[in-house]
XYZ file of C-alpha atoms in Angstrom:
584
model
C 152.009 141.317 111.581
C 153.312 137.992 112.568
C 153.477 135.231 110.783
C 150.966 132.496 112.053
C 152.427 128.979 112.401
C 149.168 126.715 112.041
C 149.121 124.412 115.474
C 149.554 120.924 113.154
C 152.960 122.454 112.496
C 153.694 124.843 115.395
C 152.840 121.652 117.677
C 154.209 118.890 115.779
C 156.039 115.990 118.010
C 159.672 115.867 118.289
C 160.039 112.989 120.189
C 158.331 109.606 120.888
C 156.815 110.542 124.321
C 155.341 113.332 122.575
C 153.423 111.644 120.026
C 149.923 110.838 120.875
C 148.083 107.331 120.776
C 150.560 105.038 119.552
C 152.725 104.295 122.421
C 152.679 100.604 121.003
C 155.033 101.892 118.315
C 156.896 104.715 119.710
C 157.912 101.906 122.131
C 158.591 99.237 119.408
C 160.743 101.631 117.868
C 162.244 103.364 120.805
C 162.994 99.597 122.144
C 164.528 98.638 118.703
C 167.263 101.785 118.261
C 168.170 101.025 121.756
C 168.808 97.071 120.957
C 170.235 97.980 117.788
C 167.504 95.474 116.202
C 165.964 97.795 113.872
C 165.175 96.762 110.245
C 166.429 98.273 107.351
C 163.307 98.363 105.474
C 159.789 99.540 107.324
C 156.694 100.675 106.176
C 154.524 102.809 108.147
C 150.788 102.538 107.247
C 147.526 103.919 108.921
C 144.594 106.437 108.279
C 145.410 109.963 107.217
C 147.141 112.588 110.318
C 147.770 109.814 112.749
C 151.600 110.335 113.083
C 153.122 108.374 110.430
C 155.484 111.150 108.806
C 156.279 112.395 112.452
C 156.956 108.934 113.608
C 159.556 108.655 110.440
C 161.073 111.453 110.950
C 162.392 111.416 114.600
C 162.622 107.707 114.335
C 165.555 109.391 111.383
C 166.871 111.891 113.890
C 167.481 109.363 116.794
C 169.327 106.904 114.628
C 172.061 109.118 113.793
C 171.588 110.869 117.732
C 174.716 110.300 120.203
C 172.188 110.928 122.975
C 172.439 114.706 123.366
C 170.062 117.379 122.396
C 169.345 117.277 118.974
C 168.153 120.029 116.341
C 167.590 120.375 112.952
C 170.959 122.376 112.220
C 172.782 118.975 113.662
C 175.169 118.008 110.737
C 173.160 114.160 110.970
C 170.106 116.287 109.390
C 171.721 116.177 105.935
C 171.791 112.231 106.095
C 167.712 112.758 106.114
C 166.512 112.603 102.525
C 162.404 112.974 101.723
C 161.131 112.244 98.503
C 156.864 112.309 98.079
C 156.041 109.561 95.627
C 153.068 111.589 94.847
C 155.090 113.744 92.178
C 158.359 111.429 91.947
C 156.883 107.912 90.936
C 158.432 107.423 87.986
C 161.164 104.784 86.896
C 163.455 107.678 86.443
C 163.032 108.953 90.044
C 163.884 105.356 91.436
C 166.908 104.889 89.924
C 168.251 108.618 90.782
C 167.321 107.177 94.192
C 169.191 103.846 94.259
C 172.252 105.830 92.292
C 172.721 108.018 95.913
C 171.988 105.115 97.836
C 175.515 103.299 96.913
C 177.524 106.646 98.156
C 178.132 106.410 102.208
C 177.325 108.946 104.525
C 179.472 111.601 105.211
C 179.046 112.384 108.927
C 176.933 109.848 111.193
C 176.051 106.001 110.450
C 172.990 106.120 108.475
C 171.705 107.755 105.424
C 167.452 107.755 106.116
C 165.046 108.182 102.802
C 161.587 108.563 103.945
C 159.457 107.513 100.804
C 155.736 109.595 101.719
C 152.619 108.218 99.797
C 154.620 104.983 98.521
C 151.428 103.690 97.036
C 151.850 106.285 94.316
C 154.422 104.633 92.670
C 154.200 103.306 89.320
C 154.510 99.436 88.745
C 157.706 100.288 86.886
C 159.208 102.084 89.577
C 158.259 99.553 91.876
C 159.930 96.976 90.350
C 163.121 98.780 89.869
C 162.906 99.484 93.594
C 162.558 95.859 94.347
C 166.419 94.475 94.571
C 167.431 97.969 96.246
C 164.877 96.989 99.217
C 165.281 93.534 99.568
C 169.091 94.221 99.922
C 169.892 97.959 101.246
C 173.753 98.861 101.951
C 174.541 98.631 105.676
C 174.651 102.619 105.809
C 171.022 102.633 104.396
C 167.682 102.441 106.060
C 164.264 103.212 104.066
C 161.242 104.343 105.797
C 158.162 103.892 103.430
C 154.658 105.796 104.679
C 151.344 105.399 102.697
C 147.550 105.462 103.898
C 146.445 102.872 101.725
C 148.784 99.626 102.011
C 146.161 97.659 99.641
C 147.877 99.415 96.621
C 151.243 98.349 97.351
C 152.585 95.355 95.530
C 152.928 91.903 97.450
C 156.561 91.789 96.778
C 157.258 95.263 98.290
C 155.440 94.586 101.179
C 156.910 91.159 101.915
C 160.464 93.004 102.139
C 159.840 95.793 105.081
C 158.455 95.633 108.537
C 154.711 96.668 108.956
C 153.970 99.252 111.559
C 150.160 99.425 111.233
C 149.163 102.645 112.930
C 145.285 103.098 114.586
C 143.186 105.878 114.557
C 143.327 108.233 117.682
C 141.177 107.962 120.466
C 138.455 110.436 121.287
C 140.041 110.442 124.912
C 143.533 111.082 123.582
C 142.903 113.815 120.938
C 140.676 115.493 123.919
C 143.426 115.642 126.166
C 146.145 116.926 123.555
C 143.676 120.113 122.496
C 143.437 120.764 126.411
C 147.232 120.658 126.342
C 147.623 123.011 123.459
C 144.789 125.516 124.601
C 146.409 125.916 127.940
C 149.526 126.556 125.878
C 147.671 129.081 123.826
C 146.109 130.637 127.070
C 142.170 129.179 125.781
C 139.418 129.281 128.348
C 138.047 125.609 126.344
C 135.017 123.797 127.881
C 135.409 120.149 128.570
C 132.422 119.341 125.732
C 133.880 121.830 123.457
C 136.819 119.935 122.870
C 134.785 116.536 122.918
C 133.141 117.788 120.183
C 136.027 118.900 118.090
C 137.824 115.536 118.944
C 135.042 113.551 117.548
C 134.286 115.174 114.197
C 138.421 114.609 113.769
C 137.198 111.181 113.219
C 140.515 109.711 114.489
C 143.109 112.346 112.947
C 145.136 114.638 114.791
C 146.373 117.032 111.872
C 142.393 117.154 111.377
C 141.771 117.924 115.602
C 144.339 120.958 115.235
C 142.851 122.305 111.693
C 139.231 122.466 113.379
C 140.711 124.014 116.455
C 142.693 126.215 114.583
C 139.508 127.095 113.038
C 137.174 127.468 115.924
C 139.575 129.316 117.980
C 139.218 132.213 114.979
C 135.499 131.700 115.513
C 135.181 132.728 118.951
C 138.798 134.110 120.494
C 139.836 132.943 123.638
C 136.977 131.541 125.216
C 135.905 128.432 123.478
C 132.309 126.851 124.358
C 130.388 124.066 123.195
C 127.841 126.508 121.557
C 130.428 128.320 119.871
C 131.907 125.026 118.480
C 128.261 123.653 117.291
C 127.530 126.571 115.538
C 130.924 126.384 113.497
C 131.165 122.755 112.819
C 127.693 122.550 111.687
C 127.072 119.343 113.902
C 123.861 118.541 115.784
C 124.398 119.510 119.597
C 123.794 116.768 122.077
C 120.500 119.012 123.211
C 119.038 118.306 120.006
C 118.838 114.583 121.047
C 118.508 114.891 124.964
C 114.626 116.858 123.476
C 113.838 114.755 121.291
C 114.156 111.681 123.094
C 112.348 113.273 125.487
C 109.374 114.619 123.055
C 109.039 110.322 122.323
C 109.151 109.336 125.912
C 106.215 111.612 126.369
C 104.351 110.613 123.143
C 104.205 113.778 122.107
C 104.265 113.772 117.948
C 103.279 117.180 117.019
C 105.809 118.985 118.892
C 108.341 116.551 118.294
C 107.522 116.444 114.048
C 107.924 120.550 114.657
C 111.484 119.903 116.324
C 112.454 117.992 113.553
C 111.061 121.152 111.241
C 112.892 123.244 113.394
C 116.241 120.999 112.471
C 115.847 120.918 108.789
C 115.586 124.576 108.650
C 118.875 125.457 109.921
C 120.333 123.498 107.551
C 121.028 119.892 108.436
C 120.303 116.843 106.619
C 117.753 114.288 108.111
C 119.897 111.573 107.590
C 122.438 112.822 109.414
C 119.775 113.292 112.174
C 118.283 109.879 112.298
C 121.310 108.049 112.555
C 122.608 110.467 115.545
C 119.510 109.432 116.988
C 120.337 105.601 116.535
C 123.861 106.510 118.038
C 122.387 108.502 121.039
C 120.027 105.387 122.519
C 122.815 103.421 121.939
C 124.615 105.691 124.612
C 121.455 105.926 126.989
C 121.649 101.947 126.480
C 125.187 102.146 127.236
C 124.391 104.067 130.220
C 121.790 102.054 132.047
C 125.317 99.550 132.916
C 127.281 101.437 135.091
C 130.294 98.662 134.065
C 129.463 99.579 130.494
C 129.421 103.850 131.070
C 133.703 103.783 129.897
C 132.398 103.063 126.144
C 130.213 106.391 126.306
C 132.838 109.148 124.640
C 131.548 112.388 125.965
C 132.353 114.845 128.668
C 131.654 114.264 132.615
C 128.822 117.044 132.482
C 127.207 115.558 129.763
C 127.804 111.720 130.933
C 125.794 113.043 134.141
C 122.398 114.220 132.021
C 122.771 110.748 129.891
C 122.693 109.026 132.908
C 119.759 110.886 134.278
C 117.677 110.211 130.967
C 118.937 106.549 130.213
C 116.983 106.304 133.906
C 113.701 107.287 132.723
C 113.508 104.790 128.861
C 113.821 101.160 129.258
C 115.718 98.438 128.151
C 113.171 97.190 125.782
C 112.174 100.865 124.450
C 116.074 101.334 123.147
C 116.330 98.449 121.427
C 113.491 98.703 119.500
C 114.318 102.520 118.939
C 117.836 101.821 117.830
C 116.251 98.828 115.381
C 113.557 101.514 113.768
C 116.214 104.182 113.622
C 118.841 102.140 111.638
C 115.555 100.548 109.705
C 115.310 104.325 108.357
C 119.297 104.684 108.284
C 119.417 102.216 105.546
C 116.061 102.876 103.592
C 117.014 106.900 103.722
C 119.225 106.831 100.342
C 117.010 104.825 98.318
C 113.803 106.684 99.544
C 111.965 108.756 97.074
C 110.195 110.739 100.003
C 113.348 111.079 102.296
C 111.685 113.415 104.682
C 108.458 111.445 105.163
C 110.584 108.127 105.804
C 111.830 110.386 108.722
C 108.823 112.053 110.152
C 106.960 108.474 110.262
C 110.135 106.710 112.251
C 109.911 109.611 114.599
C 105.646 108.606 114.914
C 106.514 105.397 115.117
C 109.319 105.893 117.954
C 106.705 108.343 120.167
C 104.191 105.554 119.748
C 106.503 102.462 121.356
C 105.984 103.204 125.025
C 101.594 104.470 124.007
C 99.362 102.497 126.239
C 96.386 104.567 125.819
C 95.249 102.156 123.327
C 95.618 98.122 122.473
C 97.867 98.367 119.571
C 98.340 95.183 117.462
C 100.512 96.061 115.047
C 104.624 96.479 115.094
C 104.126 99.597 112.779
C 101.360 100.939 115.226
C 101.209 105.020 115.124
C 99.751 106.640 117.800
C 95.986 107.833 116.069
C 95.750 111.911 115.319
C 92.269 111.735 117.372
C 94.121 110.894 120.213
C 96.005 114.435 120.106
C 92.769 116.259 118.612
C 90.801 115.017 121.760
C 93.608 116.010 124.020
C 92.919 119.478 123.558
C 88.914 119.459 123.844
C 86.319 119.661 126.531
C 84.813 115.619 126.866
C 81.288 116.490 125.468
C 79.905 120.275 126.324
C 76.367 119.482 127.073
C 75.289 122.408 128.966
C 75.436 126.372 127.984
C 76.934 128.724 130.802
C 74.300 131.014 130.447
C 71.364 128.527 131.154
C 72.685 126.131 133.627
C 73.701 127.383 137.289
C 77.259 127.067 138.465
C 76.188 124.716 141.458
C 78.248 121.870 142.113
C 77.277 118.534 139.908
C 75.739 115.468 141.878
C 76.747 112.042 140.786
C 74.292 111.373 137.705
C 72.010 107.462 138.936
C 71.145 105.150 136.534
C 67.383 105.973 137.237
C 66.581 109.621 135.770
C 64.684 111.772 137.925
C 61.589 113.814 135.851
C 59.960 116.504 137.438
C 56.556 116.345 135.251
C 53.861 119.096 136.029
C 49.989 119.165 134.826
C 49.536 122.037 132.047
C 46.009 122.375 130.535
C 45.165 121.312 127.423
C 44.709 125.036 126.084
C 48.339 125.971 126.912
C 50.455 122.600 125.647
C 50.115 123.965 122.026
C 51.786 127.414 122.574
C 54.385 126.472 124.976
C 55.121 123.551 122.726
C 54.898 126.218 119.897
C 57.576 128.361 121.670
C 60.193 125.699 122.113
C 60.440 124.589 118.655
C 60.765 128.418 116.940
C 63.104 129.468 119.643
C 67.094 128.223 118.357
C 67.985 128.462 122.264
C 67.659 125.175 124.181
C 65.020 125.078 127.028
C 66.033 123.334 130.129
C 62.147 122.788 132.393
C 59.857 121.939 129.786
C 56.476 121.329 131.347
C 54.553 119.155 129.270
C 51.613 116.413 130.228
C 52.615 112.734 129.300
C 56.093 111.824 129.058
C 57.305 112.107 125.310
C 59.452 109.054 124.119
C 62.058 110.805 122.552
C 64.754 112.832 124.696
C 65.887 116.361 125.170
C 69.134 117.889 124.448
C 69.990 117.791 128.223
C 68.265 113.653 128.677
C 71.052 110.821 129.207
C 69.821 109.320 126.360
C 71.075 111.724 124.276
C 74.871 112.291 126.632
C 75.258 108.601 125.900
C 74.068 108.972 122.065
C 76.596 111.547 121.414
C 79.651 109.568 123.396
C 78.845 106.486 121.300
C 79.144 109.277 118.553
C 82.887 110.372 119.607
C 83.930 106.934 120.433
C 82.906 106.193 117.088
C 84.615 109.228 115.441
C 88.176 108.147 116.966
C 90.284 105.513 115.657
C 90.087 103.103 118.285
C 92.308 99.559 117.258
C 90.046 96.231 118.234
C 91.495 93.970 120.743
C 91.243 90.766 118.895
C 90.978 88.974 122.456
C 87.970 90.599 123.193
C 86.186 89.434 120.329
C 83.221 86.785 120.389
C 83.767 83.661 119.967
C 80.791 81.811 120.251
C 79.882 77.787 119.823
C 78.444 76.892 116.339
C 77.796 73.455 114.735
C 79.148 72.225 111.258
C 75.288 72.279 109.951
C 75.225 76.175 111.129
C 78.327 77.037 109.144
C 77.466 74.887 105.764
C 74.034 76.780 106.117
C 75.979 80.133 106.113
C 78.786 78.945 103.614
C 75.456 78.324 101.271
C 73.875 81.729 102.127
C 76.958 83.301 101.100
C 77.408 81.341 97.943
C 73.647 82.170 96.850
C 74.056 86.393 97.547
C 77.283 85.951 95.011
C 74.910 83.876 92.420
C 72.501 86.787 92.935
C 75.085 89.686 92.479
C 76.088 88.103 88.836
C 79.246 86.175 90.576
C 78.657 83.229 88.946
C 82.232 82.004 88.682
C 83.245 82.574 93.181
C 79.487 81.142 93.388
C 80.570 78.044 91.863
C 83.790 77.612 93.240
C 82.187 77.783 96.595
C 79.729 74.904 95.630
C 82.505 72.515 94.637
C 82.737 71.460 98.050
C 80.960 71.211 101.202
C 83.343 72.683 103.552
C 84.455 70.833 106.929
C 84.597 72.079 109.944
C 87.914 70.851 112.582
C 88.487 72.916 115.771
C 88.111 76.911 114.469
C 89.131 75.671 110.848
C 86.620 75.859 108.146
C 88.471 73.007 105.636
C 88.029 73.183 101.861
C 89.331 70.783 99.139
C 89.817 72.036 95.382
C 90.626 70.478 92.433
C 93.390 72.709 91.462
C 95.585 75.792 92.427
C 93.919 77.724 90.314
C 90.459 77.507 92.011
C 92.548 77.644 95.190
C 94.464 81.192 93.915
C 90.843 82.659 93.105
C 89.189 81.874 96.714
C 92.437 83.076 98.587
C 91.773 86.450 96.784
C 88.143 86.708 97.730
C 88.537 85.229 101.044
C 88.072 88.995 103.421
C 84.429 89.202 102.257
C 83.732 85.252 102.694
C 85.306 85.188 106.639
C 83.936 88.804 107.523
C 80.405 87.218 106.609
C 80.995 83.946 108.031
C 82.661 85.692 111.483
C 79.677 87.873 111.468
C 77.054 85.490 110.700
C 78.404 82.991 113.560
C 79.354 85.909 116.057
C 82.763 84.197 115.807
C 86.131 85.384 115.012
C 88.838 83.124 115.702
C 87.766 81.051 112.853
C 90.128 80.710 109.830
C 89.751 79.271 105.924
C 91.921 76.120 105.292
C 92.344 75.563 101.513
C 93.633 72.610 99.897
C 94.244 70.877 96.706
C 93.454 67.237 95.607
C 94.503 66.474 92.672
C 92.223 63.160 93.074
C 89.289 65.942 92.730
C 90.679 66.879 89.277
C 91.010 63.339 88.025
C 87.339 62.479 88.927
C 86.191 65.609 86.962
C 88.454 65.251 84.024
C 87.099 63.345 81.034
C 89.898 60.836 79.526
C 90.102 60.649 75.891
C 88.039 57.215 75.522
C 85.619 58.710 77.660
C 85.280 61.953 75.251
C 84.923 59.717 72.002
C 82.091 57.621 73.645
C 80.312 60.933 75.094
C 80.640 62.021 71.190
C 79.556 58.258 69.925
C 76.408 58.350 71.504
C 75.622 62.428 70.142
C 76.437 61.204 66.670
C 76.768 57.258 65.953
C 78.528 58.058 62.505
C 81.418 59.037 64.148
C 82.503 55.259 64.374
C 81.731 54.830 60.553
C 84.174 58.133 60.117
C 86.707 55.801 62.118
C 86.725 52.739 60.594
C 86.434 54.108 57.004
C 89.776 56.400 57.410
C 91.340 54.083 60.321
C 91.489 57.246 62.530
C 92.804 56.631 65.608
C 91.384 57.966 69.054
């Protein structure tokens, strides 16, 4: 069996032009060996598989190159030293370091120490490695590489040259895996390797481990399906239905696709926030100078484009604000799943216009879907009503009434009330007042019955407002107070007496003498304006309460006024003064 070379390894770069997304660099340094301007000291930082150890290590080949075909057996490879800082960051480690540094190479110009994970270092060892850095032997050139430059000392960094390195496009990494599976011999689908590109999140060694992967998945013909199933990851489908189910206000199905997603295993947060990024790619979308920023495949740029054409502008904004509204409540949400499954009602309910809704948090009503299902109102039996065609019902019912004799009302009137069937020709001889089953009185009874079964949202518009005079609402303010007097609310009775209330425009005006009072009414205000709205068939009025603290003084007693109220209860009070000189 041979041995298998993983592709991070087996397709690592070995020269500039091979490395992928950091031409800026390759260049720099390319430029730099050429000009013989290159510093002794750099430090190569970035995220984690982006080409920093690769960069350092043909940057040490090329040095030391004469221009012809290089290998690793070339006698400049001994002048190469690596040392991981991980395991080697003691004091002791530096100074074997500086110790080799002082003896010159043996073949070639340079000797090239490639320091991996510098940031490991001790403080010790990073002050002994201080005066080495700042000034290196002319044969000597240090290449440090670390993934998080925060933990290196001030004084280290001021002393090399900072090569910051950027995470790999989705683009780039794409193209490389095509390269490599046409290498391999790898029937890959254009959306496979999107995929695989974007969960790499920016790494390359991570790109070739999940292809690597995958490939052992599904042999030698790699598809998008394949690749979804491996990686776990929600397929684009998953969104392109979904958005769909909510564009078609359709909650039930689209709570059940959500099911569906739970059970195999992924997390709703993970969902929801997918869902935030995919309207911000239909958004993208409806720009055609704006389509470059979408990262996905031309197949599946051509079905965003197709859907981004049927939700607006306005619906994707306010989609992507309720999605990330759920992103950020999800890990602090007791009831994680519920937070989801009421964003999703609340998303299928943004482009609803069955009904007036007057609320930002509007959900479209479960009678809506309940009623969706049903006949209207099934009036009629199909075994007692012919299948003729329907004529337009008038306004004016038509009654066929016929003469019976006396003799036979009773019986035939009998008959109808034991049987449970409903009779359609009654014959009887006056016209009764109340209707039959089959009347119009009673079709429009039991409509007024649904209507009033279904949760139907008022249109505040459409309210009454009708005229009313300042004597009409006093005389209603009173009414009200009096019913609370009644009830044993003696305390929101009297509060309501303190002052006559004014009327200005739709504002009913009320002074108090303190908060307090004014706390109390704000609490029991519903009641008060439901009555008062009611009473007055008027509903754009409002309460205005205020506080005068002008009231509070007129009410409150000072202290003369207390001792003379007292004085005139009980005149030996001012004989109880004078005798112990008490003052007031």
């Amino acid at each position: 069996m041979e041995h298998f070379v993983v592709s991070a390894r087996k397709y690592r770069p070995q020269t500039f032009k091979d490395v992928v997304g950091q031409q800026a660099i390759t260049n720099t340094l390319q430029n730099a060996i050429e000009n013989n301007h290159l510093a002794q000291a750099l430090l190569f930082t970035g995220p984690r598989g982006v080409g920093k150890t690769t960069c350092a290590r043909i940057l040490a080949k090329m040095i030391n190159s004469d221009g012809s075909e290089a290998t690793s057996e070339e006698d400049f490879a001994f002048n190469i030293f690596e040392l991981d800082a991980a395991s080697n960051n003691s004091v002791d480690d530096i100074r074997n370091l500086t110790d080799q540094v002082r003896i010159p190479p043996q073949v070639g110009k340079y000797k090239v120490y490639i320091i991996d994970e510098v940031h490991m270092l001790s403080q010790a060892a990073f002050n002994a490695f201080l005066k080495t850095l700042e000034e290196p032997p002319k044969h000597c050139i240090f290449i440090l590489a670390t993934t998080e430059k925060h933990k290196i000392i001030p004084t280290i960094l001021s002393r090399c040259q900072i090569f910051d390195f950027k995470r790999i496009s989705v683009k780039d990494a794409k193209e490389y895996l095509k390269y490599i599976a046409d290498e391999q011999g790898i029937q890959a689908e254009d959306d496979a390797l999107h995929i695989i590109a974007q969960k790499a999140d920016g790494a390359m060694r991570d790109a070739l481990s999940i292809f690597d992967r995958v490939v052992s998945f599904s042999g030698k013909n790699l598809t998008r399906q394949a690749v979804t199933e491996n990686l776990n990851v929600l397929d684009y489908e998953t969104y392109f239905t979904s958005t769909d189910l909510i564009l078609q206000n359709k909650i039930p199905e689209l709570l059940l696709q959500f099911n569906s997603t739970l059970s195999k295993g992924f997390d709703g947060h993970h969902y929801i926030s997918g869902l935030a990024s995919h309207f911000r790619d239909l958004l993208v979308c409806k720009n055609p100078s704006t389509i470059e920023l979408l990262e996905v495949g031309e197949q599946t740029k051509v079905i965003y484009q197709e859907q981004a054409q049927l939700a607006s502008q306005e619906f994707l904004l306010k989609g992507i604000q309720l999605a990330n509204d759920c992103d950020l409540k999800y890990k602090t949400s007791k009831n994680q799943r519920l937070l989801v499954e009421l964003c999703l009602m609340q998303l299928a309910s943004i482009t609803f216009d069955g009904e007036k809704k007057n609320s930002k948090h509007f959900i479209i009503p479960p009678s809506y879907f309940k009623s969706k299902g049903v006949a209207p109102i099934p009036v009629q039996r199909p075994d007692t009503i012919s299948e003729q065609p329907q004529e337009p019902i008038s306004k004016e019912p038509v009654t066929e009434i016929k003469e019976v004799p006396e003799e036979v009302q009773k019986p035939v009137i009998e008959e109808v009330v034991s049987t449970p069937e409903p009779v359609i020709n009654l014959s009887i001889t006056k016209p009764s007042k109340s209707s039959s089953g089959l009347s119009l009185s009673s079709i429009k009874k039991k409509k007024e019955h649904l209507i009033k079964q279904m949760d139907v949202i008022i249109d505040e518009e459409e309210l009454p407002k009708d005229d009313f005079t300042e004597e009409q609402m006093v005389s209603v303010w009173n009414e009200y107070a009096q019913r609370l007097d009644k009830k044993g609310e003696k305390i929101m009775a009297s509060i309501l007496q303190m002052d006559v209330p004014k009327l200005r425009d739709n504002k009913i005006c009320i002074e108090l003498s303190n908060s307090t009072l004014k706390v109390e009414l704000e609490r029991a205000q519903y009641p008060l304006m439901k009555y008062l709205r009611k009473s007055l068939n008027n509903y754009d009025i409002v309460l205005d309460i205020t506080v005068n603290e002008e009231i509070e003084k007129k009410y409150a007693f000072t202290t003369q006024e207390k001792y003379e109220k007292l004085k005139e209860k009980n005149p030996n009070i001012e004989l109880l003064k004078k005798t112990f000189g008490l003052d007031i």
